Coordinates of C-alpha atoms in Angstrom, one line a residue:
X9 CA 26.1 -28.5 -14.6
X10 CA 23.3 -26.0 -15.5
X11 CA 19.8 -26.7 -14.0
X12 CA 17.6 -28.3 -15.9
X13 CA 14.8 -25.5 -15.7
X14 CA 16.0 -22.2 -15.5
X15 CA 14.9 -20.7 -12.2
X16 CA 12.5 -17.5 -13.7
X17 CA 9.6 -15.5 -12.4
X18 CA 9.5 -13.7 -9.2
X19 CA 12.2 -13.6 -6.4
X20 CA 11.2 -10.8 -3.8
X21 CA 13.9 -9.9 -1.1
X22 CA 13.3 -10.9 2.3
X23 CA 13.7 -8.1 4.9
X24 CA 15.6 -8.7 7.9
X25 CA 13.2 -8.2 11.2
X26 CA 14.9 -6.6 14.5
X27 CA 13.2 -6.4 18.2
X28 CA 13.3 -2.7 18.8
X29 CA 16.2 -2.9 20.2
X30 CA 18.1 -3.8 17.1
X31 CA 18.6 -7.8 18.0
X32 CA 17.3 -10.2 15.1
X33 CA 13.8 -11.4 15.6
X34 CA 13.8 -14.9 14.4
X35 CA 10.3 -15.3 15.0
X36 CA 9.2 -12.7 12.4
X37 CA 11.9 -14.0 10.2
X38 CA 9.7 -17.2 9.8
X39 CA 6.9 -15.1 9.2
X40 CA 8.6 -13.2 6.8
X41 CA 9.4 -15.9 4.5
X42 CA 5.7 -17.8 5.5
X43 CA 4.0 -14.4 3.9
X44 CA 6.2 -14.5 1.0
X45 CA 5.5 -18.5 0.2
X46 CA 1.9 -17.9 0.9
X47 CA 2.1 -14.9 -1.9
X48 CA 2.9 -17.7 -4.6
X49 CA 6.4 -16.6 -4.6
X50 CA 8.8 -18.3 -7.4
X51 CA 11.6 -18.2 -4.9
X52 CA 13.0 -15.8 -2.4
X53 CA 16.1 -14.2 -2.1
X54 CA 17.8 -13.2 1.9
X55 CA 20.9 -11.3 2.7
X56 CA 20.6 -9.1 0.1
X57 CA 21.4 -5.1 0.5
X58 CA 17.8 -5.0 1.0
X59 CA 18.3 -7.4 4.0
X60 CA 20.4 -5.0 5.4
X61 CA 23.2 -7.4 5.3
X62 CA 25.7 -4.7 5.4
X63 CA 24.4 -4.2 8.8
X64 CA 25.1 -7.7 9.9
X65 CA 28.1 -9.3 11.8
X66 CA 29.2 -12.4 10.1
X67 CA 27.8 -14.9 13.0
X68 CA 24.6 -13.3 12.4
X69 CA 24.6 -13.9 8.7
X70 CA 25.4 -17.7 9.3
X71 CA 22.7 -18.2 11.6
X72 CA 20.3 -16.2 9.4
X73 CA 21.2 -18.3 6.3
X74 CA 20.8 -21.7 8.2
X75 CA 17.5 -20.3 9.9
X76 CA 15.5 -19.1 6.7
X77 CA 16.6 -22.3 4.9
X78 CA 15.9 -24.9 7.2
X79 CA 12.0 -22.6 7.8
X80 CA 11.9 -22.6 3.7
X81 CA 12.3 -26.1 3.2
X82 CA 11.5 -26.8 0.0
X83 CA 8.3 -24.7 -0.7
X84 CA 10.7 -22.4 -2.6
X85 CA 14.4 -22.2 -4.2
X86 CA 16.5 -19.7 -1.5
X87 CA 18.8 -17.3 -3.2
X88 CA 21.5 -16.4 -0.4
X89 CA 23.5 -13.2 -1.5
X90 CA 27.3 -13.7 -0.4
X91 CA 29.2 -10.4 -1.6
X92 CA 32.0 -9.5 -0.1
X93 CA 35.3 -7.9 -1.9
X94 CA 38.1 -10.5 -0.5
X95 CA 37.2 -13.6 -3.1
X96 CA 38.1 -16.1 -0.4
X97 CA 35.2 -14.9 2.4
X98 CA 32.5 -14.6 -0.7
X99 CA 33.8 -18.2 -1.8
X100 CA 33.3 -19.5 2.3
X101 CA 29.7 -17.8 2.6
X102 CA 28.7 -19.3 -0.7
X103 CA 29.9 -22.8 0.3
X104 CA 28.2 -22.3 3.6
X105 CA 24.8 -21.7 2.0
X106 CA 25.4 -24.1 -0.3
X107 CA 26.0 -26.9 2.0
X108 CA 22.8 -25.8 3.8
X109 CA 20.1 -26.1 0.9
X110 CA 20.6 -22.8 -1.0
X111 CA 19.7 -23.3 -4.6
X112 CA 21.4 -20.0 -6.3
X113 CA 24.1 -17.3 -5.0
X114 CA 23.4 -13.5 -5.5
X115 CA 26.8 -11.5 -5.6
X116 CA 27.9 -8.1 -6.7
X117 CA 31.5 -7.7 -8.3
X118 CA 34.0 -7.3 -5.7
X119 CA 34.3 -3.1 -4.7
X120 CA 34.9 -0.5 -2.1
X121 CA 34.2 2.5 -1.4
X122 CA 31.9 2.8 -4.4
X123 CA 34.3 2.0 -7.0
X124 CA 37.5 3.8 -5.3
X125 CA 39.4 0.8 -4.7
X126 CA 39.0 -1.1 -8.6
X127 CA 39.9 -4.3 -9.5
X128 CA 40.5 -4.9 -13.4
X129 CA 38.4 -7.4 -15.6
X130 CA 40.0 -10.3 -15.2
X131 CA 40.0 -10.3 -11.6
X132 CA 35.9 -9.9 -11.8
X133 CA 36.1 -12.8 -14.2
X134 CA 38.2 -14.8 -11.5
X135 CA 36.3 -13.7 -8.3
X136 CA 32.9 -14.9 -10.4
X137 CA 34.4 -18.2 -10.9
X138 CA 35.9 -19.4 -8.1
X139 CA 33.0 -18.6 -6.1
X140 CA 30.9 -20.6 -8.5
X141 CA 34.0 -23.6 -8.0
X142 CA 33.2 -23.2 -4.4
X143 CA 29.1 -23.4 -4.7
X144 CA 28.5 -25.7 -7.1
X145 CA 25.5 -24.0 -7.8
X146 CA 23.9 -21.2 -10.1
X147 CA 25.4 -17.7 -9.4
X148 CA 23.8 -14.4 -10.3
X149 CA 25.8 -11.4 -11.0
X150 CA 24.6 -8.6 -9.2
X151 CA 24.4 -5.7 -11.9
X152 CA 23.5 -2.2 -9.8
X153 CA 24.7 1.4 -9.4
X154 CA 26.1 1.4 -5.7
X155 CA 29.3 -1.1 -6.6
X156 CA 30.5 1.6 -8.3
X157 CA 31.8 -0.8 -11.2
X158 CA 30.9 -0.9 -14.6
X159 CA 30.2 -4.6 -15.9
X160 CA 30.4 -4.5 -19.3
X161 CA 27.9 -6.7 -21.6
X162 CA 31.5 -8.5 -23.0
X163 CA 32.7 -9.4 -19.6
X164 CA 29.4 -10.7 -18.6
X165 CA 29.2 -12.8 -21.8
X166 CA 32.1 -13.9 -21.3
X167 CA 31.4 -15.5 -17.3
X168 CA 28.5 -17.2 -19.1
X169 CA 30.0 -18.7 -21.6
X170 CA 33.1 -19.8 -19.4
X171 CA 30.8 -21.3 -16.5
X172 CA 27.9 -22.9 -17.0
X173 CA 27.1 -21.9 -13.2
X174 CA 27.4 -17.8 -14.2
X175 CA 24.8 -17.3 -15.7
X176 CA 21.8 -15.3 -13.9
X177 CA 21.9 -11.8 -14.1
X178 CA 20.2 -9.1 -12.0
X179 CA 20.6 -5.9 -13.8
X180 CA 19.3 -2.7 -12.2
X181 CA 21.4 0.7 -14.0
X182 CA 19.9 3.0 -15.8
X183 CA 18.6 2.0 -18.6
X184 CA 18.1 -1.5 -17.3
X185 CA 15.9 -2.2 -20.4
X186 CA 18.4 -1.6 -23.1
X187 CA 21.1 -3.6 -21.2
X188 CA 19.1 -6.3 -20.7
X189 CA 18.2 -6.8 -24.5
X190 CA 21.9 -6.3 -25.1
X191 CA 22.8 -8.7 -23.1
X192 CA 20.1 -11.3 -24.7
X193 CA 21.2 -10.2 -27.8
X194 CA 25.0 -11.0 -27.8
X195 CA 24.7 -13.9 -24.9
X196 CA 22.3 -15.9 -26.5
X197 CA 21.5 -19.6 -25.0
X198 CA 24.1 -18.7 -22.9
X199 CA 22.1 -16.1 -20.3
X200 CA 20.0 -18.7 -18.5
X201 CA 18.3 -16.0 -16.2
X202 CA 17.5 -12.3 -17.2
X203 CA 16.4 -10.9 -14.4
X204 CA 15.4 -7.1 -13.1
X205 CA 15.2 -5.5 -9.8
X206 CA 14.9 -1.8 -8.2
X207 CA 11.9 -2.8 -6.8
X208 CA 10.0 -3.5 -10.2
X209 CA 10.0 0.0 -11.1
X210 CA 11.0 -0.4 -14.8
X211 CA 9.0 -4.1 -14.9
X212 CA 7.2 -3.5 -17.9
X213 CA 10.1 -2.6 -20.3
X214 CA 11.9 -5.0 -18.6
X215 CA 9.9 -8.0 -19.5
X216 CA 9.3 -5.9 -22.9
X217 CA 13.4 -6.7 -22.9
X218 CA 13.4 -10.3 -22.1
X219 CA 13.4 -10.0 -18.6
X220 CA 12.5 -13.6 -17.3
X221 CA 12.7 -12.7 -13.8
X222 CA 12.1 -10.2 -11.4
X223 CA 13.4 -9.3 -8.1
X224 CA 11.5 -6.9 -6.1
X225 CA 11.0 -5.9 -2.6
X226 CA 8.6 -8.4 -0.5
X227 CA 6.2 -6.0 0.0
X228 CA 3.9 -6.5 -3.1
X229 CA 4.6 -9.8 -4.8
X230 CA 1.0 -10.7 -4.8
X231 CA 0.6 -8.1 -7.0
X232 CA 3.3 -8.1 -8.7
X233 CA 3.3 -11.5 -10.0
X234 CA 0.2 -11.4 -12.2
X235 CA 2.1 -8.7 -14.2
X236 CA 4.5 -11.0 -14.9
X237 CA 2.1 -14.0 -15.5
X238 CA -0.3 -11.7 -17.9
X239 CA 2.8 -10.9 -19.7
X240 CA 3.8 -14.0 -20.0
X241 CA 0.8 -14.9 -21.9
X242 CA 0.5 -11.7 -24.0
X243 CA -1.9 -10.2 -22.1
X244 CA -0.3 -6.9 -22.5
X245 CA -3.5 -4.9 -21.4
X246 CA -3.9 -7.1 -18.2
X247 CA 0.0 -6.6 -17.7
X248 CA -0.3 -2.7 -18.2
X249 CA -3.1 -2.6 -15.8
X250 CA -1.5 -4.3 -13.2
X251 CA 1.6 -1.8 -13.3
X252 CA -0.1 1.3 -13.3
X253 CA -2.3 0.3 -10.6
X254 CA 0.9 -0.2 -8.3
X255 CA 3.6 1.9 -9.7
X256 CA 2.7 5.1 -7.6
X257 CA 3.2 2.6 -4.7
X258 CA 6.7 1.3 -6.2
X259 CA 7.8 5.0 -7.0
X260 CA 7.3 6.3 -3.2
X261 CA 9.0 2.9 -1.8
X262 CA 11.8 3.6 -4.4
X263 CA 12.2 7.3 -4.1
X264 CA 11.2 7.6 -0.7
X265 CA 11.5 4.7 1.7
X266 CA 13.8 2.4 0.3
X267 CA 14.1 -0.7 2.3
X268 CA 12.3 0.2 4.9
X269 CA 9.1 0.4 2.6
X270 CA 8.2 -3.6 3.1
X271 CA 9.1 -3.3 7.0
X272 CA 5.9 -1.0 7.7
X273 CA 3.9 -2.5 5.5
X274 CA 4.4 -6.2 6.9
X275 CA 4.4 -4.4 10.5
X276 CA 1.2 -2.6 9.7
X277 CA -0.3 -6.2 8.5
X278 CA 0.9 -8.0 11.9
X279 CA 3.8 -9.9 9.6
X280 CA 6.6 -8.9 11.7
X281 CA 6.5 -6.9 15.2
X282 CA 8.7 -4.4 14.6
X283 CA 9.8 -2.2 11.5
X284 CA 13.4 -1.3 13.3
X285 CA 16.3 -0.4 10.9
X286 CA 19.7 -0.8 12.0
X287 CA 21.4 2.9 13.0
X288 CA 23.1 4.8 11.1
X289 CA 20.0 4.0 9.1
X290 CA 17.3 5.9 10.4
X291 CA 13.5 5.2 10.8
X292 CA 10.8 6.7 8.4
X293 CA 9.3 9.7 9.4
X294 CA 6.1 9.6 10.5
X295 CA 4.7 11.3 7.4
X296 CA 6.8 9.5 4.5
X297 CA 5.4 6.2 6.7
X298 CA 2.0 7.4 6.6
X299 CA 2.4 8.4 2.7
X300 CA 3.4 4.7 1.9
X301 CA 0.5 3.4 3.9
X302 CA -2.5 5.5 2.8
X303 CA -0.8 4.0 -1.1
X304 CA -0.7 0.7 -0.1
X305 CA -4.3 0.5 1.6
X306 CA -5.7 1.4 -1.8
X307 CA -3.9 -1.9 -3.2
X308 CA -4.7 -3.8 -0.3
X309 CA -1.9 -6.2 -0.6
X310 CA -1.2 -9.4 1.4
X311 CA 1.6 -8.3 3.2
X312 CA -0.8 -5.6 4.8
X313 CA -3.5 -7.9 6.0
X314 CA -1.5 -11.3 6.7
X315 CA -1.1 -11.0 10.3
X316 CA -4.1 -9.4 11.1

């Protein structure tokens, strides 16, 4: 059964807070997802790579998932990402979120080692459908560059028209834009969520594309959501103004911080109390933090004052 509205607009990530010495801190956690909802968030999405999930045991994950949903309630839809290559543990973690309030699934094609061990189409076209068997609610391919596997526009057709539950897509290759209208284009009625990501840094010829959603970092979405709201209502000026007021900030969070960009932020703005990544991952340097701040002070987003 398809949802009645298609979910759309804007989905940030939620990082995943540690104490400084790497254990979860629940109690930012909360805050996290309290900062996002207060932001005017169209729903949130936890456990993504983002998330550092692949940096989480599988008892963490569970409690993770039961804690943000219970906290979210629902003030927002929860997208819980449940990748994994074995079809049988994605299937399990997507039931389990399910069963817990989860409104859609976020999962990347089943890979390893960047694409060195492959699996052929019709196994994607399996793994996509069972999990969605398992759910019973909306699944979202995950569409990006580190799976290593190329998901053609017919294969992803294909999901959508088989299962009415496949049909969300987060695409975020190169040349996100082009994909996107191809995938429009041939799918028809039958792509229920277009949606972008890569921290927003292509937003503008996304939504140019058909792009009805957009899946960014949680660092910004106050100011990213009235570019998507101005381009809604063909305010193209408003919406261009918007973007190149924070795209130098999105371009050093992409190029230079990556998921630790929203950590310092929300612990600059008293969100969380630590920005701690899990090692191997190492901390931003002092000057790269400082580069991301002195940005993001001249945006003044929410994330940077909420605490404080």
């Amino acid at each position: 059964m398809t949802t009645v509205q298609p979910y759309s607009g804007l989905f940030p990530v939620a990082p995943t807070p540690f104490h400084a010495n790497g254990d979860i801190d629940l109690d930012s956690q909360r805050r996290v997802l309290d900062c996002m909802i207060d932001q005017g968030v169209d729903g949130i999405c936890i456990l993504a790579n983002y998330s550092e999930q692949f940096l989480l045991s599988d008892d963490e994950r569970r409690q993770l998932t039961e804690v943000c949903l219970e906290h979210v309630g629902d003030r927002v839809p929860v997208m819980v990402t449940c990748s994994h290559f074995s079809t049988r543990i994605a299937a399990e973690r997507a039931a389990h979120a399910s069963s817990h309030g989860a409104k859609l699934l976020m999962m990347m094609p089943p890979y390893h080692g960047a694409g060195v061990i492959k699996v052929d189409e019709t196994a994607i076209y399996e793994h996509f459908i069972r999990v969605a068997d398992a759910a019973g609610i909306p699944v979202m391919i995950q569409d990006a560059p580190l799976s290593g596997v190329h998901l053609s526009i017919d294969l992803l057709v294909r999901i959508a028209r088989a299962h009415p539950l496949v049909r969300y897509f987060k695409i975020e290759v190169p040349g996100t834009a082009a994909k996107l209208r191809k995938l429009i284009e041939v799918g028809g009625d039958a792509i229920e969520g277009p949606f972008d990501g890569e921290e927003a840094i292509t937003l503008l010829a996304d939504l140019d594309a058909g792009a009805t959603g957009v899946m960014a970092s949680a660092m910004i979405p106050d100011l990213i959501k009235p570019i998507i709201e101005s381009h809604a209502k063909g305010d193209r000026d408003a919406a261009m103004a918007g973007y190149e007021k924070i795209l130098p900030l999105i371009n050093y969070e992409n190029r230079q911080c990556g998921l630790r960009a929203a950590k310092a932020v929300m612990m600059e703005g008293g969100v969380i109390a630590s920005d701690h990544v899990r090692h191997p991952l190492e901390p931003l340097h002092p000057a790269s933090r400082e580069g991301l701040l002195e940005l993001a002070r001249a945006v003044n987003p929410v994330a940077l004052r909420w605490g404080r």
